[in-house]
Amino acid sequence: MQIKFFNTLSRKVEEFKALDNSNVRMYTCGPTVYNYAHIGNFRAYMFEDLLRRVLQYGNYKVTQVMNLTDVDDKTIRDSRKNNMKLQDFTRIYKDAFFEDLKKLNIESAEVYPAATEHIKEMIDLVQTLMDKGFAYQAEDKSIYFSIDKFPEYGKLARIDRENQRAGVRISTDEYAKDSVADFALWKAWDENDGDVFWESPWGKGRPGWHIECSAMAMKYLGKTFDIHTGGVDNMFPHHEDEIAQSECANNCKYVNYWLHCAHLMMNGEKMSKSLGNFFTLRDLIEKGYTGREIRYVLMGAHYRKQLNFTFDALAQAKSSLRYFDELSIRLKEVCNDSAELLSNDFFAAFEEEFEKAISDDLNIAGALAVIFKMGSEANKLLDNNNLHKSDADKFLSLFRKFDRIFGFLNVDEAKKDEIPAEIVALAEARVQAKLNKDYAEADRIREEIKAAGYTIEDAPKNAYRIKKS
Ligand code: AMP
Ligand code: ZN
């Protein structure tokens, strides 16, 4: 399976080639642990989960690093607001983050380095940039990266060199493209930092957000690695600054493939904490939705397309998942040994189409279309009582295989709705009424079953299925 990705660096779809044949090294920007992650953040982590699953499906071993930003402007600001020590404050949200990942069935990264545990690596990297003349200490005692020294600055976000304001400095972690400036590598302590500081050759202070990722990526993945990802908002300044620091310090290419996911939107705006238009995973679980349904929604759209979050989409997810659950149950119940066997090509075609889709820049919509097509073929055969047990097993194995990518089909966990005995008795009475040709009574019973919250579906030879409505 030849995998292709849209590389933000070239703005082109490229064939993926790993630096080391079978092992992919990738860095995924992780959460800033100052609050519960919202489902917009989880869209990014879901896209990264899909990416690692596709790589694994393509027989690569994946080494994924996801950092935990546990010291930056926001974590310091909010831990102080809550009168808590930074470590105690961020611990709450680190733990919550891992619980949420589990609920969404997101596979674990191989390493989750916390910024506060890598201060030495960050200081060393800043020192290298100072030694090589790419950084300088300003009057405010902070250390800044001089964008003027790196002619390639702006190559990821495609920033016009004309707009660069060398010598102008910006000390906040986040800023817009029109504020391009020398950015802080190391921030000298000021009173807003309270008791958060580390000693360094330039006095007490703390790392800037961008240097955190460069230092941790280098430590765990090497100076040049395969893939770096994040939400599209990370492209500038965060990833642009990472490239500048890393390439100047190491004098080699930082990352081969940059992948960015589009935003999860709410009513036409980016879902974000600062706009206040967000739901955390916890909010939705409290409202009765499951991690599996939320996973289905977040994964359902192509990662480079904006996805509008709605409760209708969650309802749709519930019904799609129920459709597949019922199909799994039906496929396991098949025992028609006289049905004609399906050809191997019949199954191979699904597999081929599925792999074509996922390897084409993670075309999840194409992959979903395949399982819906399989579902409709399987149901047709089942309705006609024309599916051999061994073919039912082939359908099930293929669904299991494809679920290595989706992670929401859970073929072997699908359970039948518990149907109460009195409903089953009514259904039996209805069969009897039909045998007696008393169709008025049969219809009346159908309505009674419906009023009790169940639907009855007829199958050939007076067989039936009862489902919760
Ligand atoms: P943060 O905790 O703000 O650093 O964000 C963590 C990750 O979530 C980053 O990769 C962001 O780009 C991503 N992100 C934030 N908001 C959204 C959103 N509404 N949709 C998709 N990704 C997002
Ligand atoms: Zn990062």
Coordinates of C-alpha atoms and ligand atoms in Angstrom, one line a residue:
M1 CA 0.0 0.0 0.0
Q2 CA 1.7 3.2 -1.2
I3 CA 0.5 6.0 1.2
K4 CA 0.2 9.6 0.0
F5 CA -0.1 12.7 2.1
F6 CA -0.8 16.4 1.4
N7 CA 2.4 18.0 2.7
T8 CA 1.8 21.5 4.0
L9 CA 5.5 22.3 3.3
S10 CA 5.1 21.8 -0.5
R11 CA 1.3 22.3 -0.6
K12 CA 1.3 19.1 -2.7
V13 CA 0.1 15.5 -2.3
E14 CA 3.3 13.4 -2.0
E15 CA 4.1 9.7 -1.8
F16 CA 5.2 8.9 1.7
K17 CA 8.7 7.5 2.2
A18 CA 10.0 6.9 5.7
L19 CA 13.6 7.8 6.5
D20 CA 14.1 4.4 8.1
N21 CA 12.2 1.9 5.8
S22 CA 9.8 0.4 8.3
N23 CA 9.8 2.7 11.2
V24 CA 7.9 6.1 11.1
R25 CA 8.9 8.8 13.6
M26 CA 6.3 11.4 14.2
Y27 CA 5.7 14.3 16.5
T28 CA 2.2 15.4 17.3
C29 CA 1.7 18.7 19.2
G30 CA -0.2 17.8 22.4
P31 CA -2.5 19.6 24.8
T32 CA -1.7 22.6 26.9
V33 CA -2.9 21.2 30.2
Y34 CA -4.7 24.2 31.8
N35 CA -8.2 23.0 31.3
Y36 CA -10.2 20.0 30.0
A37 CA -9.5 19.5 26.3
H38 CA -12.5 20.3 24.2
I39 CA -13.7 18.2 21.3
G40 CA -12.1 20.6 18.8
N41 CA -8.7 19.7 20.3
F42 CA -9.8 16.0 20.1
R43 CA -10.5 16.5 16.4
A44 CA -6.7 17.0 16.1
Y45 CA -5.8 14.0 18.2
M46 CA -8.4 11.9 16.3
F47 CA -6.8 12.8 13.0
E48 CA -3.4 11.8 14.5
D49 CA -4.9 8.6 15.7
L50 CA -6.2 7.9 12.2
L51 CA -2.8 8.7 10.7
R52 CA -0.9 6.3 13.0
R53 CA -3.5 3.6 12.4
V54 CA -3.1 4.0 8.6
L55 CA 0.6 3.8 8.9
Q56 CA 0.4 0.7 11.0
Y57 CA -2.1 -0.8 8.6
G58 CA 0.6 -0.1 5.9
N59 CA 3.0 -2.2 8.0
Y60 CA 5.0 0.6 9.5
K61 CA 6.1 0.6 13.1
V62 CA 5.2 4.0 14.5
T63 CA 7.0 6.0 17.1
Q64 CA 4.7 8.8 18.0
V65 CA 5.7 11.5 20.5
M66 CA 3.0 13.7 21.9
N67 CA 4.1 16.5 24.3
L68 CA 2.3 17.8 27.3
T69 CA 2.7 21.6 27.5
D70 CA 2.7 22.0 31.3
V71 CA 4.4 25.3 31.4
D72 CA 3.5 28.3 29.2
D73 CA 1.7 31.6 29.5
K74 CA -1.7 30.0 30.0
T75 CA -0.8 27.3 32.6
I76 CA 1.0 29.8 34.7
R77 CA -1.8 32.4 34.5
D78 CA -4.5 29.9 35.5
S79 CA -2.6 28.0 38.2
R80 CA -2.0 31.4 39.9
K81 CA -5.7 32.3 39.4
N82 CA -6.5 29.1 41.3
N83 CA -3.8 29.6 43.9
M84 CA -2.3 26.3 43.1
K85 CA 1.3 25.1 42.4
L86 CA 1.8 24.7 38.7
Q87 CA 2.5 21.0 39.0
D88 CA -0.6 20.3 41.1
F89 CA -2.7 22.3 38.7
T90 CA -1.5 20.7 35.5
R91 CA -1.7 17.2 37.0
I92 CA -5.5 17.4 37.1
Y93 CA -5.7 18.1 33.4
K94 CA -3.0 15.6 32.4
D95 CA -4.9 12.8 34.2
A96 CA -8.2 14.0 32.6
F97 CA -6.6 14.0 29.2
F98 CA -5.5 10.4 29.4
E99 CA -9.0 9.4 30.6
D100 CA -10.6 11.2 27.7
L101 CA -8.2 9.5 25.2
K102 CA -9.3 6.1 26.5
K103 CA -13.0 7.0 26.1
L104 CA -12.4 8.0 22.5
N105 CA -10.4 4.8 21.8
I106 CA -7.4 6.9 20.7
E107 CA -4.3 4.7 20.6
S108 CA -1.6 5.7 23.0
A109 CA 1.5 7.5 21.7
E110 CA 4.8 5.8 22.5
V111 CA 6.1 8.8 24.5
Y112 CA 4.2 11.7 26.3
P113 CA 7.0 14.0 27.4
A114 CA 6.1 16.8 29.8
A115 CA 7.8 20.2 29.1
T116 CA 8.8 20.7 32.8
E117 CA 10.8 17.5 32.7
H118 CA 12.9 18.6 29.8
I119 CA 14.1 22.1 30.9
K120 CA 17.7 21.1 30.6
E121 CA 17.3 20.0 27.0
M122 CA 15.6 23.3 26.2
I123 CA 18.4 25.3 27.9
D124 CA 21.0 23.4 25.9
L125 CA 19.2 24.1 22.6
V126 CA 18.9 27.8 23.4
Q127 CA 22.6 27.8 24.3
T128 CA 23.4 26.2 20.9
L129 CA 21.4 28.9 19.1
M130 CA 23.3 31.6 21.2
D131 CA 26.7 30.0 20.4
K132 CA 25.9 29.9 16.7
G133 CA 24.7 33.5 16.6
F134 CA 21.0 32.9 15.9
A135 CA 19.8 34.2 19.2
Y136 CA 20.5 37.2 21.4
Q137 CA 19.6 38.5 24.8
A138 CA 17.5 41.6 24.8
E139 CA 17.2 44.4 27.4
D140 CA 14.4 42.5 29.1
K141 CA 16.9 39.7 29.8
S142 CA 14.9 37.3 27.6
I143 CA 16.5 35.4 24.8
Y144 CA 15.1 35.9 21.3
F145 CA 15.5 34.1 18.0
S146 CA 16.6 36.5 15.3
I147 CA 14.5 35.7 12.2
D148 CA 16.8 37.8 10.1
K149 CA 19.5 35.2 10.5
F150 CA 17.4 32.5 8.9
P151 CA 16.6 33.4 5.3
E152 CA 14.1 30.5 5.0
Y153 CA 12.0 31.8 7.8
G154 CA 8.3 31.7 6.7
K155 CA 8.7 28.7 4.3
L156 CA 6.0 26.7 6.0
A157 CA 3.3 29.3 6.5
R158 CA 4.5 31.1 3.3
I159 CA 5.1 34.4 4.9
D160 CA 6.1 37.3 2.7
R161 CA 9.6 38.3 3.6
E162 CA 8.6 41.9 3.1
N163 CA 6.4 41.7 6.2
Q164 CA 9.2 40.5 8.4
R165 CA 10.1 42.9 11.1
A166 CA 13.6 41.8 12.2
G167 CA 14.7 43.3 15.4
V168 CA 11.1 43.8 16.6
R169 CA 10.4 41.4 19.4
I170 CA 7.4 39.4 20.5
S171 CA 7.4 37.7 23.9
T172 CA 3.9 36.0 24.0
D173 CA 3.6 32.4 22.9
E174 CA 0.8 33.1 20.4
Y175 CA 0.6 35.8 17.8
A176 CA -0.8 36.4 14.4
K177 CA 1.0 36.4 11.0
D178 CA 0.9 40.2 10.8
S179 CA 3.0 40.3 14.0
V180 CA 5.9 38.4 12.6
A181 CA 8.9 39.2 14.7
D182 CA 11.8 37.8 16.7
F183 CA 10.3 35.4 19.1
A184 CA 11.2 34.4 22.7
L185 CA 13.2 31.2 23.2
W186 CA 13.7 31.8 26.9
K187 CA 11.7 34.2 28.9
A188 CA 13.2 36.0 31.8
W189 CA 11.3 35.8 35.0
D190 CA 8.8 38.5 35.8
E191 CA 6.4 38.8 38.7
N192 CA 3.5 37.3 36.8
D193 CA 5.4 34.0 36.8
G194 CA 5.3 33.8 40.6
D195 CA 7.3 30.8 41.8
V196 CA 7.6 29.3 38.3
F197 CA 11.2 29.6 37.1
W198 CA 14.4 27.7 36.4
E199 CA 18.0 28.8 36.7
S200 CA 19.8 29.3 33.4
P201 CA 23.0 30.8 32.0
W202 CA 20.9 34.0 31.4
G203 CA 19.3 34.2 34.8
K204 CA 16.1 32.7 36.1
G205 CA 13.3 32.2 33.7
R206 CA 11.3 29.7 31.7
P207 CA 11.2 28.3 28.2
G208 CA 9.1 29.7 25.4
W209 CA 6.4 27.4 24.0
H210 CA 8.1 26.8 20.7
I211 CA 11.4 25.7 22.0
E212 CA 9.7 23.1 24.1
C213 CA 8.5 21.1 21.1
S214 CA 11.8 21.4 19.2
A215 CA 13.8 20.2 22.2
M216 CA 11.5 17.2 23.0
A217 CA 11.1 16.2 19.3
M218 CA 14.9 16.2 18.9
K219 CA 15.4 14.2 22.1
Y220 CA 13.0 11.4 21.2
L221 CA 13.0 11.4 17.4
G222 CA 16.4 12.7 16.3
K223 CA 17.4 15.8 14.4
T224 CA 15.4 14.9 11.3
F225 CA 12.3 12.9 11.4
D226 CA 9.4 11.9 9.2
I227 CA 6.1 13.5 10.2
H228 CA 5.0 16.5 12.3
T229 CA 1.3 17.3 12.8
G230 CA -1.1 19.6 14.6
G231 CA -4.2 21.7 14.0
V232 CA -3.9 24.3 11.2
D233 CA -3.6 27.1 13.9
N234 CA -0.3 25.5 14.9
M235 CA 1.3 26.2 11.5
F236 CA 2.0 29.8 12.4
P237 CA 3.8 30.8 14.5
H238 CA 4.4 27.5 16.4
H239 CA 5.6 25.2 13.7
E240 CA 7.3 28.0 11.7
D241 CA 9.3 28.8 14.8
E242 CA 10.1 25.1 15.5
I243 CA 11.6 24.8 12.0
A244 CA 13.7 28.0 12.5
Q245 CA 15.1 26.9 15.8
S246 CA 15.7 23.3 14.9
E247 CA 17.2 23.8 11.5
C248 CA 19.5 26.6 12.7
A249 CA 20.7 24.5 15.7
N250 CA 21.2 21.3 13.8
N251 CA 22.0 22.5 10.3
C252 CA 19.8 20.0 8.7
K253 CA 16.1 19.5 7.7
Y254 CA 13.8 19.2 10.6
V255 CA 10.8 17.4 9.3
N256 CA 10.0 15.8 5.9
Y257 CA 6.1 15.8 6.0
W258 CA 4.0 18.4 7.7
L259 CA 0.3 17.5 8.1
H260 CA -2.3 19.9 9.5
C261 CA -6.0 19.3 10.2
A262 CA -8.7 21.8 9.7
H263 CA -10.8 23.1 12.6
L264 CA -13.8 21.7 14.2
M265 CA -16.4 24.5 13.9
M266 CA -19.4 25.6 16.0
N267 CA -21.9 27.8 14.2
G268 CA -19.4 29.0 11.7
E269 CA -16.5 29.8 14.1
K270 CA -13.5 27.7 15.2
M271 CA -14.4 25.8 18.4
S272 CA -12.1 27.3 21.0
K273 CA -11.7 28.1 24.7
S274 CA -11.1 31.7 24.1
L275 CA -14.4 32.2 22.1
G276 CA -16.2 30.1 24.7
N277 CA -18.1 28.1 22.0
F278 CA -16.9 24.7 23.1
F279 CA -17.9 21.3 24.5
T280 CA -15.5 19.2 26.4
L281 CA -15.8 15.4 26.0
R282 CA -17.2 15.4 29.6
D283 CA -20.0 17.8 28.7
L284 CA -21.2 15.5 25.9
I285 CA -20.8 12.3 28.0
E286 CA -22.9 14.0 30.7
K287 CA -25.6 14.6 28.1
G288 CA -25.7 10.9 27.4
Y289 CA -23.5 10.5 24.3
T290 CA -20.8 7.9 24.2
G291 CA -17.2 8.2 23.3
R292 CA -17.8 5.8 20.4
E293 CA -20.4 8.1 18.9
I294 CA -18.2 11.2 19.4
R295 CA -15.3 9.3 17.8
Y296 CA -17.5 8.5 14.8
V297 CA -18.4 12.2 14.3
L298 CA -14.9 13.5 14.8
M299 CA -13.4 10.9 12.4
G300 CA -16.1 11.1 9.8
A301 CA -14.9 14.1 7.7
H302 CA -11.7 14.4 5.8
Y303 CA -9.0 15.9 8.1
R304 CA -8.3 18.9 5.8
K305 CA -12.0 19.9 5.6
Q306 CA -13.6 22.0 8.3
L307 CA -16.2 20.0 10.3
N308 CA -19.2 21.6 11.7
F309 CA -20.2 20.1 15.1
T310 CA -23.9 19.5 15.5
F311 CA -26.1 17.4 17.7
D312 CA -27.8 16.0 14.6
A313 CA -24.4 14.6 13.6
L314 CA -24.2 12.8 16.9
A315 CA -27.7 11.4 16.4
Q316 CA -26.7 10.2 13.0
A317 CA -23.6 8.6 14.5
K318 CA -25.8 6.7 16.9
S319 CA -28.0 5.3 14.2
S320 CA -25.1 4.4 11.9
L321 CA -23.4 2.5 14.8
R322 CA -26.6 0.7 15.6
Y323 CA -26.8 -0.3 11.9
F324 CA -23.4 -1.9 12.1
D325 CA -24.1 -3.5 15.5
E326 CA -27.2 -5.2 14.2
L327 CA -25.4 -6.3 11.1
S328 CA -22.6 -7.9 13.2
I329 CA -25.2 -9.8 15.3
R330 CA -27.1 -11.0 12.2
L331 CA -23.8 -12.1 10.5
K332 CA -23.0 -14.2 13.6
E333 CA -26.4 -15.9 13.6
V334 CA -26.2 -17.1 10.0
C335 CA -26.4 -20.9 9.5
N336 CA -27.4 -21.4 5.9
D337 CA -25.1 -24.1 4.6
S338 CA -26.9 -24.5 1.3
A339 CA -26.4 -20.9 0.1
E340 CA -24.1 -20.4 -2.9
L341 CA -20.6 -19.3 -2.0
L342 CA -19.4 -15.8 -3.0
S343 CA -16.3 -15.4 -5.0
N344 CA -13.0 -14.3 -3.6
D345 CA -13.0 -11.3 -5.9
F346 CA -16.2 -10.2 -4.3
F347 CA -14.3 -9.6 -1.0
A348 CA -11.0 -8.6 -2.6
A349 CA -12.8 -5.7 -4.3
F350 CA -13.9 -4.2 -1.0
E351 CA -10.4 -4.5 0.4
E352 CA -8.8 -2.9 -2.6
E353 CA -11.2 0.0 -2.6
F354 CA -10.8 0.5 1.2
E355 CA -7.0 0.6 1.0
K356 CA -7.1 2.9 -2.0
A357 CA -9.1 5.3 0.0
I358 CA -7.1 5.3 3.3
S359 CA -3.8 5.5 1.5
D360 CA -5.0 8.5 -0.5
D361 CA -4.3 11.3 2.1
L362 CA -6.5 9.5 4.7
N363 CA -9.7 9.6 2.6
I364 CA -12.0 8.5 5.4
A365 CA -15.2 9.3 3.5
G366 CA -14.1 6.8 0.8
A367 CA -13.4 4.2 3.5
L368 CA -16.7 4.7 5.2
A369 CA -18.5 4.3 1.8
V370 CA -16.9 0.9 1.5
I371 CA -18.3 -0.4 4.8
F372 CA -21.7 1.0 4.0
K373 CA -21.6 -0.8 0.6
M374 CA -20.5 -4.0 2.4
G375 CA -23.4 -3.5 4.9
S376 CA -25.9 -3.2 2.2
E377 CA -24.7 -6.2 0.3
A378 CA -24.6 -8.3 3.4
N379 CA -28.1 -7.3 4.5
K380 CA -29.5 -8.0 1.1
L381 CA -28.0 -11.6 1.2
L382 CA -29.3 -12.0 4.7
D383 CA -32.8 -10.8 3.9
N384 CA -32.9 -13.4 1.1
N385 CA -31.5 -16.1 3.4
N386 CA -28.8 -16.5 0.8
L387 CA -25.6 -16.1 2.8
H388 CA -23.3 -19.0 3.6
K389 CA -21.9 -19.2 7.1
S390 CA -18.3 -19.1 5.8
D391 CA -19.1 -15.9 3.8
A392 CA -20.7 -14.3 6.8
D393 CA -17.4 -15.0 8.6
K394 CA -15.6 -13.4 5.7
F395 CA -17.7 -10.3 6.1
L396 CA -17.0 -10.2 9.8
S397 CA -13.3 -10.7 9.4
L398 CA -13.2 -7.8 6.9
F399 CA -15.1 -5.5 9.2
R400 CA -12.7 -6.5 12.0
K401 CA -9.7 -5.7 9.7
F402 CA -11.1 -2.3 8.7
D403 CA -11.9 -1.5 12.3
R404 CA -8.1 -1.3 12.9
I405 CA -8.6 2.0 11.2
F406 CA -12.0 3.1 12.4
G407 CA -11.9 1.9 16.0
F408 CA -15.6 2.3 16.4
L409 CA -17.2 -0.8 14.8
N410 CA -16.3 -3.1 17.7
V411 CA -17.7 -6.1 15.8
D412 CA -17.3 -8.4 18.7
E413 CA -18.9 -6.2 21.3
A414 CA -22.2 -5.7 19.5
K415 CA -25.0 -6.9 21.7
K416 CA -28.6 -7.6 21.0
D417 CA -31.1 -5.2 22.5
E418 CA -32.7 -6.9 25.5
I419 CA -36.2 -7.6 24.3
P420 CA -38.7 -8.1 27.2
A421 CA -40.6 -11.4 27.3
E422 CA -44.0 -9.6 27.0
I423 CA -42.9 -8.0 23.7
V424 CA -41.7 -11.4 22.4
A425 CA -45.1 -12.9 23.4
L426 CA -46.9 -10.1 21.5
A427 CA -44.7 -10.8 18.4
E428 CA -45.6 -14.5 18.6
A429 CA -49.3 -13.7 18.9
R430 CA -49.0 -11.5 15.8
V431 CA -47.5 -14.4 13.9
Q432 CA -50.4 -16.5 15.0
A433 CA -52.9 -13.8 13.9
K434 CA -51.2 -13.7 10.5
L435 CA -51.4 -17.5 10.2
N436 CA -55.1 -17.2 11.0
K437 CA -55.3 -14.5 8.3
D438 CA -56.6 -12.0 10.9
Y439 CA -54.6 -9.1 9.5
A440 CA -56.5 -6.5 11.5
E441 CA -55.4 -8.2 14.7
A442 CA -51.8 -8.5 13.4
D443 CA -51.8 -4.7 12.7
R444 CA -53.3 -3.9 16.1
I445 CA -50.5 -5.9 17.8
R446 CA -47.8 -4.2 15.6
E447 CA -49.2 -0.9 16.9
E448 CA -49.2 -2.2 20.5
I449 CA -45.5 -3.2 20.1
K450 CA -44.7 0.2 18.6
A451 CA -46.4 2.0 21.5
A452 CA -44.2 0.0 23.9
G453 CA -41.1 1.4 22.1
Y454 CA -40.2 -1.5 19.8
T455 CA -40.4 -2.0 16.0
I456 CA -41.1 -5.2 14.4
E457 CA -39.6 -6.0 11.0
D458 CA -40.9 -8.9 9.0
A459 CA -38.7 -11.4 7.2
P460 CA -39.5 -14.3 4.9
K461 CA -41.4 -17.4 6.3
N462 CA -43.0 -15.6 9.2
A463 CA -39.7 -14.8 10.7
Y464 CA -39.3 -11.4 12.3
R465 CA -36.8 -9.0 14.0
I466 CA -37.7 -6.8 17.0
K467 CA -35.7 -3.7 17.5
K468 CA -35.8 -0.9 20.0
S469 CA -37.3 2.2 18.3
Ligands
AMP1 P1 -3.9 23.6 22.4 O1 -4.2 22.9 23.7 O2 -4.6 24.9 22.3 O3 -2.4 23.8 22.2 O4 -4.4 22.8 21.2 C1 -4.1 21.4 21.1 C2 -4.3 20.9 19.7 O5 -5.7 21.1 19.3 C3 -3.5 21.7 18.6 O6 -3.0 20.8 17.7 C4 -4.5 22.7 18.0 O7 -4.2 23.0 16.7 C5 -5.8 21.8 18.1 N1 -7.1 22.5 18.0 C6 -7.5 23.5 18.8 N2 -8.7 23.9 18.5 C7 -9.1 23.1 17.5 C8 -10.3 23.0 16.7 N3 -11.4 23.8 16.9 N4 -10.4 22.1 15.7 C9 -9.3 21.3 15.5 N5 -8.2 21.3 16.2 C10 -8.1 22.2 17.2
ZN2 ZN 4.2 21.8 19.5

